[in-house]
Amino acid sequence: MILALMRRTGIFVVSVAAASVAVFLFMAVLPGDPAQVALGINATPELVARTRAEFGTDRPLATQYFDWIGGVLTGDFGRSYVTRDLIGPQLADRLGVTLWLVGAAMVIALLIAVPLGSFAAVRHRKLSGTVISGVSQLGVAVPAFLAGILLVQVFAVQWRLLPSGGWTPPDQDFGEFLRGLILPALALGLVQGAVLTRYVRSAVLDTLREDYLRTARAKGLRPGQALVRHGLRNAAVPVVTVLGLQLTTLLIGAVVVERVFVLPGLGSMLLDSVAARDLLTVQGIVLVLVIAALLVNFLVDLLYTAIDPRLRRS
Amino acid sequence: MTVLAVRGLSVSVGDTELVKDVSLEIGAGERVGLIGESGSGKSLTASAVMGLLPEELDVSGSVELDGRQLLGMPERELSRLRGRAMSMVFQEPMTALNPSMQVGKQVAEVMRLHRTNQDPRAAAVDLLDRVRLPDPRRAAKAYPHQLSGGQRQRVMLAMALANNPSLLICDEPTTALDVTVQAQILDLILANTQGSALLFITHDLAVVATVCERVLVMYDGQIVESGLVLDVFTAPQHRYTQQLLASSDLESTDENGRLKTVSHD
Ligand SMILES: Nc1ncnc2c1ncn2[C@@H]1O[C@H](COP(=O)(O)OP(=O)(O)OP(=O)(O)O)[C@@H](O)[C@H]1O
Ligand SMILES: [Mg+2]
């Protein structure tokens, strides 16, 4: 158990290291010299050379990498080539916003998918089950930005219940923070919830056919009880897999939703820095996103072992 | 005293009848065997009695347990009888237990659910001991994958016996096990079901001869022959029973006139 945990942690650390090299190299081979880009085409060669020395991009790649990654380990992502501001603090701020958004969306997706998916599975021969499947099928086809625009139209523009965009930090005014979070989280979470509903349904359907569920019924558990006490935990294994993949999708979806709702998250920061050709900032953001994806994978692995005792020994 | 009375039981899917007009009675303390080839409808009959048929199957006829009609009984009421007044040991020990729950908990649950015991956890350990699971205290904490097939079937049996049901149905409880383990499990079933009605499904004639007093022969969804084990096995009437006996190595009887069986000492 401990050994398996250490092995998984080791794999995680190694993949993060490999990912950082990959991100760094990818940015390095992109055409365009950061100094030249930052100064524009009219800059003199001397100025370019001086700026290059200032950025440190005239040094060998290996030196640049270790300098960069060494800083990252202490939270220092360097200074933006464009604004000359420190990247780290801004990244932390923006990451906070995105995590709130993605976290809330995930909770919404789960709150939708687990009950609805289970219900649709239990009633798969009845009309209600078929209706839920059909609706979730429809939901899958709606892109997050469209859902966002629709939600804004109805709740913000027509009914004026909620703000159509913008961000209030939770420590400033928690009520306002929640009101601002609801629509973007719904835009992101509803669609993922629809996708997840189908996976929950099929996982629960498979579980319902298991012999041990019949055993549970033979003991005197009613169908719902049997499913909750014996089925859901086992159905969770395939659902967690999908959940892990979805979290990555959610990060990408967040980029779009942050745009629609004018949220100062990582996604909008990424789009802004790409537009400004702020390469070092892009590099930092991409690294954080990749690490987030790897972390999700790592946690999913740990969750498996927590759920399924059969995986604990090896 | 009649515990189980099944009359005119039919199970069908669409227009196809899988079980046709089955009738049987089992009294308290009586052990009845149900034999028949694979696909003849034995498991369906058992599931119909337990009220655990898959939704897509239709059932008709009458199933009475201790004088109460089970067919058409509301699920809520029926579930109070399952695991308490009647219980079942299933054909497949490898998959019949929940893989993510300790077996002690699974055994305790059936007592907790029906509130038949003050201390279900301790009672579960006692039951595991009663079905001869070595080191029952530790076994209670094991997950199914840590137990052998025979051990799992003992756990199933412990679960089925927990509330002293008046009817126990065993659906080929030993088919998946090797011969020595098979004999031990049979002994356990015999030793622990003295006052109960037992419906024992198998296609092993030797097992029927060991366990049962009466036997029902099922063929293509129907009961084609029934009677005392001795009568049926020595003078089979139906062509299928004759073939079954001919193909088994059970022709000879021992000096007491009993059919030779798997020895289990
Ligand atoms: N859900 C179902 N839908 C349609 N047909 C079914 C269903 N369940 C069982 N059957 C059919 O009913 C027949 C009887 O099945 P049953 O499981 O009762 O056989 P069995 O006598 O227990 O056989 P075995 O000895 O192999 O366990 C089989 O032909 C099977 O294909
Ligand atoms: Mg069967």
XYZ file of C-alpha atoms and ligand atoms in Angstrom:
611
model
C 0.000 0.000 0.000
C 2.688 2.514 1.098
C 4.972 1.189 -1.604
C 2.325 1.595 -4.278
C 1.687 5.119 -3.060
C 5.398 5.946 -3.263
C 5.613 4.459 -6.735
C 2.669 6.525 -7.945
C 4.111 9.671 -6.379
C 7.427 8.926 -8.070
C 5.708 8.554 -11.431
C 3.901 11.850 -10.853
C 7.105 13.737 -10.024
C 8.924 12.305 -13.028
C 6.065 13.196 -15.388
C 5.960 16.741 -14.048
C 9.699 17.087 -14.642
C 9.376 15.682 -18.167
C 6.442 17.975 -18.866
C 8.404 21.022 -17.756
C 11.208 20.161 -20.181
C 8.691 19.610 -22.966
C 6.947 22.919 -22.310
C 10.254 24.751 -22.161
C 11.597 23.209 -25.368
C 8.350 23.805 -27.200
C 8.458 27.503 -26.367
C 12.171 27.664 -27.228
C 11.770 26.228 -30.724
C 8.884 28.556 -31.565
C 10.083 30.944 -34.241
C 10.640 34.527 -33.102
C 13.213 35.910 -30.705
C 11.503 37.198 -27.511
C 13.704 40.289 -27.433
C 12.957 41.100 -31.068
C 9.236 40.485 -30.503
C 9.178 42.665 -27.395
C 10.981 45.578 -29.114
C 9.274 45.485 -32.498
C 10.883 45.389 -35.945
C 12.383 48.864 -35.822
C 14.726 48.203 -32.890
C 18.465 48.484 -33.488
C 20.556 45.301 -33.337
C 22.444 46.698 -30.311
C 19.214 47.271 -28.402
C 18.019 43.780 -29.311
C 21.300 42.304 -28.093
C 21.077 44.240 -24.850
C 17.470 43.179 -24.259
C 18.411 39.601 -25.026
C 21.075 39.759 -22.337
C 18.551 41.317 -19.978
C 16.032 38.496 -20.633
C 18.822 35.947 -20.437
C 17.782 34.417 -23.749
C 21.331 34.688 -25.089
C 22.511 31.942 -22.743
C 22.607 28.191 -23.633
C 19.191 26.482 -23.509
C 20.156 24.187 -20.626
C 21.187 27.150 -18.468
C 17.963 28.935 -19.335
C 15.901 25.880 -18.443
C 17.491 25.280 -15.063
C 17.342 28.959 -14.251
C 13.640 28.999 -15.118
C 12.655 25.757 -13.401
C 14.725 26.627 -10.335
C 12.736 29.824 -10.028
C 9.430 28.034 -10.629
C 10.168 25.698 -7.711
C 10.286 28.741 -5.417
C 7.216 30.311 -7.044
C 9.231 32.706 -9.199
C 8.095 32.387 -12.812
C 10.294 35.252 -14.007
C 9.302 38.660 -15.332
C 7.003 39.203 -18.285
C 8.884 40.173 -21.451
C 6.103 42.615 -22.262
C 5.026 44.286 -19.017
C 8.215 43.457 -17.075
C 5.994 42.506 -14.126
C 6.576 39.427 -12.005
C 4.538 36.519 -13.493
C 4.225 34.383 -10.343
C 1.828 36.471 -8.219
C -0.494 37.161 -11.139
C -0.490 33.462 -12.036
C -1.477 32.563 -8.472
C -4.349 35.074 -8.515
C -5.635 33.855 -11.840
C -5.260 30.195 -10.905
C -7.436 30.841 -7.849
C -10.257 32.147 -10.038
C -10.038 29.219 -12.447
C -9.971 26.670 -9.623
C -13.133 28.160 -8.118
C -14.786 28.026 -11.519
C -13.713 24.494 -12.394
C -14.363 23.211 -8.860
C -17.871 24.661 -8.782
C -18.568 23.336 -12.277
C -17.417 19.855 -11.216
C -19.664 19.905 -8.158
C -22.602 20.984 -10.322
C -21.811 18.258 -12.851
C -21.694 15.610 -10.108
C -24.856 16.872 -8.438
C -26.614 16.502 -11.769
C -25.020 13.328 -13.035
C -25.023 10.979 -10.033
C -28.727 11.182 -9.155
C -29.979 11.567 -12.725
C -27.684 8.895 -14.153
C -28.579 6.426 -11.410
C -32.269 7.186 -11.817
C -32.074 6.760 -15.594
C -30.338 3.406 -15.102
C -32.821 2.099 -12.562
C -35.746 3.191 -14.750
C -34.146 2.341 -18.075
C -37.218 0.446 -19.205
C -39.585 3.186 -18.172
C -40.446 6.416 -19.914
C -38.791 8.618 -17.268
C -35.448 6.859 -17.749
C -35.619 7.261 -21.495
C -36.504 10.943 -21.176
C -33.467 11.594 -18.966
C -31.192 9.777 -21.416
C -32.607 11.818 -24.267
C -32.205 15.146 -22.485
C -28.640 14.339 -21.449
C -27.931 13.388 -25.052
C -29.137 16.839 -26.072
C -27.062 18.497 -23.350
C -23.934 16.798 -24.636
C -24.348 18.564 -27.968
C -24.443 22.059 -26.433
C -21.057 23.798 -26.304
C -20.211 25.549 -23.031
C -20.051 29.026 -24.581
C -23.538 28.645 -26.016
C -24.872 27.508 -22.672
C -23.126 30.521 -21.156
C -24.673 32.986 -23.592
C -28.119 31.477 -23.070
C -27.764 31.624 -19.289
C -26.663 35.254 -19.467
C -29.622 36.073 -21.713
C -32.144 34.549 -19.340
C -30.788 35.202 -15.836
C -28.759 38.359 -16.337
C -30.358 40.268 -19.200
C -34.041 39.240 -18.989
C -34.606 38.548 -15.294
C -31.682 40.590 -13.952
C -31.177 38.077 -11.160
C -27.456 37.588 -11.498
C -24.512 39.559 -12.872
C -23.674 38.805 -16.483
C -19.982 38.767 -15.769
C -17.140 40.057 -13.666
C -15.471 38.755 -10.562
C -15.582 39.564 -6.875
C -12.922 37.851 -4.759
C -14.474 35.666 -2.013
C -12.620 37.461 0.797
C -13.993 40.797 -0.347
C -17.732 40.027 -0.513
C -18.665 36.367 -0.333
C -22.301 36.852 -1.347
C -21.378 38.833 -4.400
C -18.655 36.269 -5.154
C -21.212 33.465 -5.161
C -23.656 35.435 -7.322
C -20.898 36.019 -9.828
C -19.807 32.382 -9.798
C -23.214 30.797 -10.393
C -23.725 31.513 -14.101
C -20.218 30.676 -15.372
C -20.097 27.547 -13.203
C -23.497 26.509 -14.556
C -22.411 27.172 -18.139
C -19.429 24.922 -17.637
C -21.016 22.378 -15.296
C -24.356 21.761 -17.015
C -22.768 20.464 -20.180
C -20.237 18.336 -18.316
C -23.094 17.111 -16.128
C -24.968 15.979 -19.218
C -21.898 14.120 -20.478
C -21.271 12.575 -17.087
C -24.916 11.549 -16.704
C -24.509 9.146 -19.592
C -21.418 7.569 -18.069
C -23.047 7.262 -14.659
C -26.089 5.697 -16.293
C -24.085 3.072 -18.139
C -21.856 2.346 -15.130
C -24.909 1.913 -12.909
C -26.636 -0.218 -15.547
C -23.607 -2.508 -15.615
C -23.566 -2.657 -11.846
C -27.266 -3.458 -11.683
C -26.553 -6.618 -13.665
C -23.882 -7.756 -11.202
C -24.514 -10.884 -9.185
C -23.718 -9.157 -5.907
C -26.582 -6.744 -6.440
C -28.919 -9.696 -6.731
C -27.354 -11.025 -3.522
C -28.093 -7.681 -1.885
C -31.723 -7.965 -2.977
C -31.863 -11.552 -1.722
C -30.811 -10.256 1.694
C -33.891 -8.057 1.781
C -32.587 -4.739 0.503
C -35.037 -2.859 -1.667
C -33.757 -2.038 -5.179
C -32.793 1.557 -4.310
C -31.102 0.527 -1.071
C -29.191 -2.235 -2.809
C -27.936 0.210 -5.412
C -26.862 2.845 -2.903
C -25.209 0.455 -0.442
C -23.617 -2.005 -2.831
C -23.763 -0.568 -6.337
C -22.630 3.031 -6.350
C -19.212 2.476 -4.883
C -18.442 -0.137 -7.518
C -19.975 1.971 -10.271
C -17.700 4.816 -9.173
C -14.577 3.245 -10.657
C -15.424 3.853 -14.343
C -17.052 7.179 -13.460
C -13.897 8.424 -11.741
C -11.930 7.660 -14.897
C -14.253 9.823 -16.938
C -14.232 12.467 -14.225
C -10.462 12.729 -14.509
C -10.657 13.186 -18.263
C -13.463 15.688 -17.809
C -11.472 17.831 -15.406
C -8.962 18.338 -18.175
C -11.783 19.196 -20.560
C -13.135 21.577 -17.940
C -9.817 23.436 -17.831
C -10.071 23.959 -21.569
C -13.753 24.867 -21.296
C -12.806 27.376 -18.605
C -10.711 29.303 -21.134
C -13.839 29.949 -23.188
C -16.207 30.534 -20.293
C -13.821 33.004 -18.674
C -13.953 34.977 -21.893
C -17.739 34.951 -22.056
C -18.130 36.042 -18.416
C -15.087 38.358 -18.286
C -13.457 36.442 -15.468
C -9.806 37.115 -14.568
C -8.841 33.440 -14.647
C -5.958 31.471 -16.071
C -7.790 30.971 -19.360
C -8.232 34.648 -20.120
C -4.644 35.275 -18.957
C -3.476 32.660 -21.449
C -5.431 34.216 -24.314
C -4.176 37.710 -23.405
C -0.536 36.680 -23.201
C -0.718 34.743 -26.460
C -2.187 37.832 -28.128
C 0.594 39.982 -26.633
C 3.259 37.405 -27.576
C 4.276 37.352 -23.965
C 6.155 34.090 -24.314
C 7.501 33.607 -20.806
C 4.045 34.174 -19.337
C 2.510 31.697 -21.796
C 5.212 29.234 -20.808
C 4.340 29.610 -17.120
C 0.605 29.241 -17.702
C 1.010 26.178 -19.906
C 3.242 24.582 -17.282
C 0.655 25.193 -14.574
C -2.125 23.741 -16.779
C -0.077 20.651 -17.613
C 0.784 20.103 -13.964
C -2.897 20.480 -13.075
C -3.806 17.798 -15.617
C -1.082 15.464 -14.297
C -2.196 16.098 -10.732
C -5.740 15.146 -11.630
C -4.451 11.891 -13.107
C -2.440 11.203 -9.995
C -5.428 11.843 -7.738
C -7.645 9.624 -9.902
C -5.139 6.813 -9.437
C -5.234 7.298 -5.686
C -9.033 7.365 -5.758
C -9.121 4.013 -7.541
C -7.226 2.349 -4.749
C -9.432 4.005 -2.166
C -12.552 2.713 -3.916
C -11.529 -0.751 -4.992
C -9.772 -2.965 -2.439
C -8.654 -5.318 -5.207
C -6.212 -2.691 -6.418
C -4.575 -2.196 -3.045
C -2.126 -5.022 -2.990
C -0.041 -4.937 -6.131
C -46.441 -28.264 7.753
C -46.054 -26.827 4.285
C -43.511 -24.021 4.057
C -43.395 -23.464 0.322
C -46.263 -24.162 -2.041
C -45.815 -23.337 -5.716
C -48.778 -23.873 -8.028
C -48.963 -23.420 -11.779
C -45.892 -21.205 -11.881
C -45.013 -19.936 -15.356
C -42.268 -17.581 -16.399
C -42.226 -16.135 -19.867
C -40.428 -13.615 -21.995
C -42.703 -12.234 -24.699
C -44.514 -15.239 -26.151
C -41.915 -17.786 -25.080
C -42.590 -19.738 -21.904
C -39.324 -20.499 -20.117
C -40.930 -22.126 -17.095
C -44.241 -23.910 -17.661
C -46.835 -24.718 -15.053
C -44.459 -25.733 -12.283
C -45.962 -26.942 -9.014
C -44.100 -28.106 -5.944
C -44.447 -28.251 -2.179
C -41.831 -28.380 0.534
C -42.572 -28.959 4.206
C -40.595 -27.853 7.256
C -37.427 -29.887 7.618
C -37.898 -31.371 4.175
C -35.132 -31.356 1.581
C -36.156 -31.390 -2.041
C -33.820 -31.619 -5.000
C -34.461 -29.919 -8.314
C -32.451 -31.412 -11.143
C -32.398 -30.935 -14.869
C -30.080 -30.117 -17.685
C -28.559 -26.717 -18.226
C -31.160 -24.237 -19.419
C -34.137 -26.267 -18.215
C -35.366 -23.416 -16.021
C -34.123 -24.357 -12.540
C -32.618 -20.986 -11.695
C -35.607 -19.137 -13.111
C -37.915 -21.169 -10.887
C -35.811 -20.311 -7.847
C -35.639 -16.620 -8.771
C -39.402 -16.564 -9.282
C -39.905 -17.910 -5.758
C -37.581 -15.237 -4.351
C -39.301 -12.583 -6.451
C -35.972 -11.717 -8.038
C -36.679 -12.363 -11.705
C -35.210 -9.871 -14.183
C -37.752 -7.157 -15.031
C -38.170 -8.292 -18.615
C -39.666 -11.620 -17.542
C -43.354 -12.103 -16.745
C -44.495 -14.486 -14.075
C -47.874 -16.046 -13.301
C -49.286 -18.699 -11.003
C -48.997 -18.863 -7.256
C -46.107 -18.937 -4.790
C -47.043 -19.282 -1.128
C -44.566 -19.063 1.719
C -45.954 -20.048 5.118
C -49.404 -19.507 3.656
C -48.730 -15.996 2.316
C -49.018 -15.301 -1.393
C -45.747 -13.858 -2.682
C -46.669 -13.178 -6.304
C -48.069 -9.688 -6.539
C -46.949 -8.826 -3.012
C -45.663 -5.234 -2.839
C -41.877 -4.994 -3.076
C -41.660 -3.359 0.339
C -43.361 -6.285 2.032
C -41.548 -8.873 -0.027
C -38.159 -7.421 0.842
C -38.958 -7.961 4.531
C -39.272 -11.684 3.836
C -36.151 -11.997 1.718
C -33.103 -12.761 3.783
C -35.281 -13.483 6.775
C -38.095 -15.960 6.033
C -36.463 -17.148 2.837
C -32.924 -16.904 1.592
C -30.865 -18.146 -1.273
C -27.335 -19.277 -2.017
C -26.392 -18.532 -5.587
C -24.721 -20.544 -8.271
C -21.613 -18.368 -8.653
C -19.571 -17.791 -5.494
C -16.920 -15.749 -7.290
C -19.235 -12.882 -8.224
C -22.061 -13.093 -5.711
C -20.272 -11.062 -3.039
C -19.687 -7.318 -3.172
C -16.000 -6.899 -4.098
C -15.589 -3.623 -2.226
C -17.046 -4.585 1.156
C -15.495 -6.676 3.914
C -17.261 -10.028 4.116
C -17.979 -9.657 7.830
C -19.938 -6.506 7.065
C -21.817 -8.282 4.305
C -22.857 -11.032 6.687
C -23.701 -8.574 9.462
C -25.830 -6.516 7.108
C -28.505 -9.176 6.730
C -29.012 -9.221 10.514
C -28.801 -5.466 10.894
C -31.317 -5.004 8.122
C -33.919 -7.273 9.673
C -32.997 -6.274 13.248
C -32.603 -9.885 14.258
C -29.492 -9.445 16.341
C -28.272 -7.005 18.981
C -24.660 -7.279 17.937
C -24.537 -8.129 14.211
C -20.756 -7.779 13.960
C -20.048 -10.341 16.646
C -22.826 -12.555 15.310
C -21.250 -12.395 11.854
C -17.968 -13.697 13.253
C -19.863 -16.497 15.019
C -21.604 -17.392 11.764
C -18.329 -17.446 9.853
C -17.074 -19.795 12.526
C -20.191 -21.946 12.155
C -19.534 -22.383 8.431
C -15.974 -23.442 9.360
C -14.084 -20.491 7.970
C -10.595 -20.677 9.474
C -9.749 -17.714 11.722
C -13.231 -16.165 11.432
C -12.230 -12.933 13.169
C -9.677 -12.212 10.474
C -11.849 -13.605 7.717
C -14.554 -11.105 8.679
C -12.188 -8.290 7.765
C -11.200 -9.841 4.429
C -12.472 -8.657 1.082
C -13.934 -11.323 -1.227
C -10.893 -11.349 -3.529
C -8.774 -12.473 -0.594
C -10.861 -15.643 -0.180
C -10.965 -18.841 -2.226
C -14.090 -19.962 -4.067
C -14.979 -22.437 -1.336
C -14.463 -19.826 1.364
C -16.658 -17.366 -0.461
C -19.393 -19.946 -0.746
C -19.149 -20.454 3.018
C -19.619 -16.721 3.441
C -22.688 -16.882 1.193
C -24.004 -19.729 3.280
C -23.369 -17.824 6.508
C -25.345 -14.941 5.063
C -28.217 -17.175 3.991
C -28.383 -18.922 7.369
C -28.002 -15.784 9.494
C -31.688 -15.284 10.230
C -32.727 -18.959 10.378
C -34.976 -18.773 7.315
C -37.884 -21.189 7.031
C -36.984 -21.670 3.367
C -33.454 -21.975 2.013
C -32.855 -22.216 -1.717
C -29.455 -23.398 -2.852
C -28.818 -22.937 -6.562
C -25.958 -25.239 -7.486
C -23.987 -24.068 -4.477
C -21.151 -26.475 -5.087
C -20.907 -26.762 -8.854
C -17.985 -24.345 -9.084
C -16.028 -26.048 -6.299
C -13.725 -29.037 -6.193
C -15.014 -32.345 -4.866
C -13.654 -32.243 -1.312
C -14.787 -28.685 -0.716
C -18.110 -29.637 -2.292
C -18.602 -32.389 0.273
C -17.756 -30.071 3.164
C -20.215 -27.435 1.983
C -22.934 -30.056 1.586
C -22.315 -31.224 5.136
C -22.623 -27.670 6.366
C -25.881 -27.159 4.534
C -27.273 -30.388 5.955
C -26.122 -29.616 9.476
C -27.539 -26.104 9.502
C -30.927 -26.525 7.880
C -32.531 -29.075 10.151
C -35.850 -27.303 10.665
C -35.960 -25.405 7.377
C -37.431 -26.313 4.052
C -34.603 -26.773 1.571
C -34.844 -26.497 -2.192
C -31.621 -27.774 -3.609
C -30.843 -27.166 -7.266
C -28.129 -29.136 -8.977
C -27.421 -31.299 -11.949
C -25.269 -33.602 -9.933
C -27.302 -36.713 -9.158
C -24.871 -37.864 -6.498
C -25.393 -34.624 -4.626
C -29.154 -35.024 -4.773
C -28.825 -38.548 -3.445
C -26.732 -37.269 -0.538
C -28.798 -34.277 0.406
C -32.418 -34.824 -0.550
C -35.350 -37.026 0.286
C -37.466 -36.012 -2.678
C -36.474 -34.954 -6.148
C -38.087 -33.045 -8.995
C -36.814 -33.470 -12.524
C -37.095 -30.486 -14.790
C -36.906 -30.620 -18.553
C -37.558 -27.800 -20.973
C -39.222 -25.627 -18.346
C -41.504 -28.348 -17.016
C -41.409 -30.738 -14.106
C -41.455 -34.082 -15.880
C -40.978 -36.384 -12.933
C -41.036 -36.228 -9.159
C -40.994 -38.493 -6.156
C -38.725 -39.981 -3.516
C -35.103 -39.953 -4.564
C -34.889 -43.705 -4.232
C -37.949 -44.319 -6.439
C -36.987 -41.872 -9.126
C -33.403 -43.031 -9.323
C -34.166 -46.727 -9.311
C -37.194 -46.646 -11.587
C -37.067 -43.506 -13.687
C -40.223 -42.985 -15.734
C -39.352 -40.110 -18.035
C -37.026 -40.600 -20.971
C -34.887 -37.648 -19.892
C -34.449 -38.984 -16.346
C -33.476 -42.346 -17.768
C -30.856 -40.759 -19.960
C -29.593 -38.650 -17.081
C -29.157 -41.724 -14.916
C -27.588 -43.729 -17.695
C -25.024 -41.054 -18.360
C -24.098 -40.714 -14.700
C -22.094 -43.307 -12.792
C -24.889 -43.748 -10.326
C -26.392 -47.058 -11.454
C -25.300 -49.015 -8.474
C -26.821 -48.853 -5.034
C -24.992 -49.789 -1.881
C -25.939 -52.562 0.532
C -28.579 -50.379 2.233
C -30.315 -49.811 -1.037
C -29.076 -46.207 -1.000
C -27.496 -44.733 -4.032
C -23.772 -44.543 -3.916
C -22.675 -40.973 -3.428
C -19.632 -38.841 -3.106
C -18.121 -39.852 0.187
C -17.591 -36.975 2.504
C -15.877 -37.800 5.722
N -33.598 -12.786 -18.670
C -33.848 -13.756 -19.563
N -34.374 -13.455 -20.770
C -34.619 -14.420 -21.666
N -34.353 -15.710 -21.460
C -33.831 -16.086 -20.288
C -33.546 -15.118 -19.277
N -33.003 -15.756 -18.217
C -32.974 -17.061 -18.571
N -33.462 -17.273 -19.799
C -33.588 -18.573 -20.494
O -34.382 -19.407 -19.701
C -33.913 -20.739 -19.743
C -33.768 -21.285 -18.348
O -32.731 -20.597 -17.680
P -32.234 -21.019 -16.228
O -31.213 -20.046 -15.825
O -33.396 -21.180 -15.331
O -31.569 -22.433 -16.504
P -30.945 -23.459 -15.448
O -31.816 -24.654 -15.458
O -30.724 -22.776 -14.153
O -29.567 -23.809 -16.151
P -28.113 -24.035 -15.489
O -28.100 -25.425 -14.984
O -27.188 -23.852 -16.635
O -27.938 -23.016 -14.422
C -32.612 -20.703 -20.535
O -32.852 -21.218 -21.806
C -32.243 -19.252 -20.611
O -31.642 -18.963 -21.832
Mg -29.001 -22.124 -13.098
